[in-house]
Coordinates of C-alpha atoms in Angstrom, one line a residue:
M1 CA 99.0 95.6 115.5
H2 CA 100.5 92.2 114.8
V3 CA 103.9 91.1 113.5
E4 CA 104.3 88.5 110.9
P5 CA 107.0 87.7 108.3
V6 CA 106.7 88.9 104.7
E7 CA 108.6 88.0 101.6
N8 CA 110.7 91.0 100.7
Y9 CA 111.5 91.1 96.9
S10 CA 112.9 94.6 96.9
D11 CA 113.7 97.1 99.6
A12 CA 114.6 99.9 97.2
S13 CA 113.9 103.3 98.6
N14 CA 110.2 104.3 97.8
A15 CA 109.8 101.1 95.8
A16 CA 109.6 98.2 98.3
I17 CA 107.9 95.1 96.9
M18 CA 106.8 92.4 99.4
R19 CA 104.2 89.6 99.7
H20 CA 102.2 89.1 102.8
P21 CA 101.3 85.6 103.9
G22 CA 98.1 84.4 102.3
R23 CA 98.5 86.7 99.3
R24 CA 99.3 85.2 95.9
F25 CA 101.1 88.2 94.4
P26 CA 103.5 90.8 96.0
G27 CA 102.4 94.3 96.6
F28 CA 104.1 97.7 96.2
L29 CA 104.6 99.7 99.4
F30 CA 104.1 103.4 99.2
Q31 CA 105.6 105.5 102.0
G32 CA 103.1 107.8 103.6
D33 CA 104.8 111.0 102.4
S34 CA 104.9 109.6 98.8
L35 CA 101.2 108.7 99.0
Y36 CA 100.4 112.2 100.2
S37 CA 102.4 113.6 97.3
L38 CA 100.4 111.5 94.8
C39 CA 97.2 112.7 96.3
S40 CA 98.3 116.3 96.0
L41 CA 99.3 115.7 92.4
A42 CA 95.9 114.1 91.6
D43 CA 94.2 117.2 93.1
E44 CA 96.2 119.4 90.9
V45 CA 95.4 117.3 87.8
C46 CA 91.7 117.5 88.5
A47 CA 91.8 121.2 89.2
S48 CA 93.7 121.9 86.0
I49 CA 91.5 119.9 83.6
G50 CA 88.2 121.0 85.1
R51 CA 85.0 119.1 85.5
A52 CA 83.8 119.5 81.9
A53 CA 87.0 118.1 80.3
P54 CA 87.1 114.7 78.8
G55 CA 88.8 112.3 81.3
F56 CA 87.8 114.3 84.4
D57 CA 85.7 111.4 85.7
E58 CA 88.6 109.0 85.4
A59 CA 91.0 111.5 87.0
N60 CA 88.6 112.1 89.8
E61 CA 88.1 108.4 90.4
L62 CA 91.8 108.0 90.7
R63 CA 92.0 111.0 93.1
N64 CA 89.2 109.5 95.2
R65 CA 90.9 106.1 95.4
L66 CA 94.2 107.7 96.4
R67 CA 92.5 109.9 99.0
S68 CA 90.7 106.8 100.4
A69 CA 94.1 105.1 100.8
L70 CA 95.6 108.2 102.4
N71 CA 92.6 108.5 104.9
H72 CA 93.1 104.9 105.9
Y73 CA 96.8 105.5 106.4
K74 CA 96.2 108.6 108.5
S75 CA 93.6 106.9 110.7
T76 CA 95.8 103.9 111.2
L77 CA 98.7 106.0 112.3
D78 CA 96.5 108.1 114.6
K79 CA 95.1 104.9 116.2
H80 CA 98.6 103.8 117.0
G81 CA 99.8 107.2 118.1
I82 CA 102.3 107.6 115.2
P83 CA 102.8 111.1 113.8
L84 CA 102.2 111.8 110.2
P85 CA 105.4 112.1 108.0
F86 CA 103.9 115.1 106.3
S87 CA 102.0 118.3 107.2
E88 CA 98.6 119.2 105.7

């Protein structure tokens, strides 16, 4: 872990917008529990539309990208001994 200053444009609850040094544009910070909820919702969407439905491939790609972000989040917290803010 390292500490460095960021430009904080909004610290609204579940809608923080900040720019890290070296980045041109600000990013949107998802809290871990919100990211987990989005992953769960993406799972539900894919399950409800079924593999043969139009748009399934796109929905599944979205689900996979969200899951990848969640897996990175979980492994990073584990590496630093921080408990998850949700239960699976």
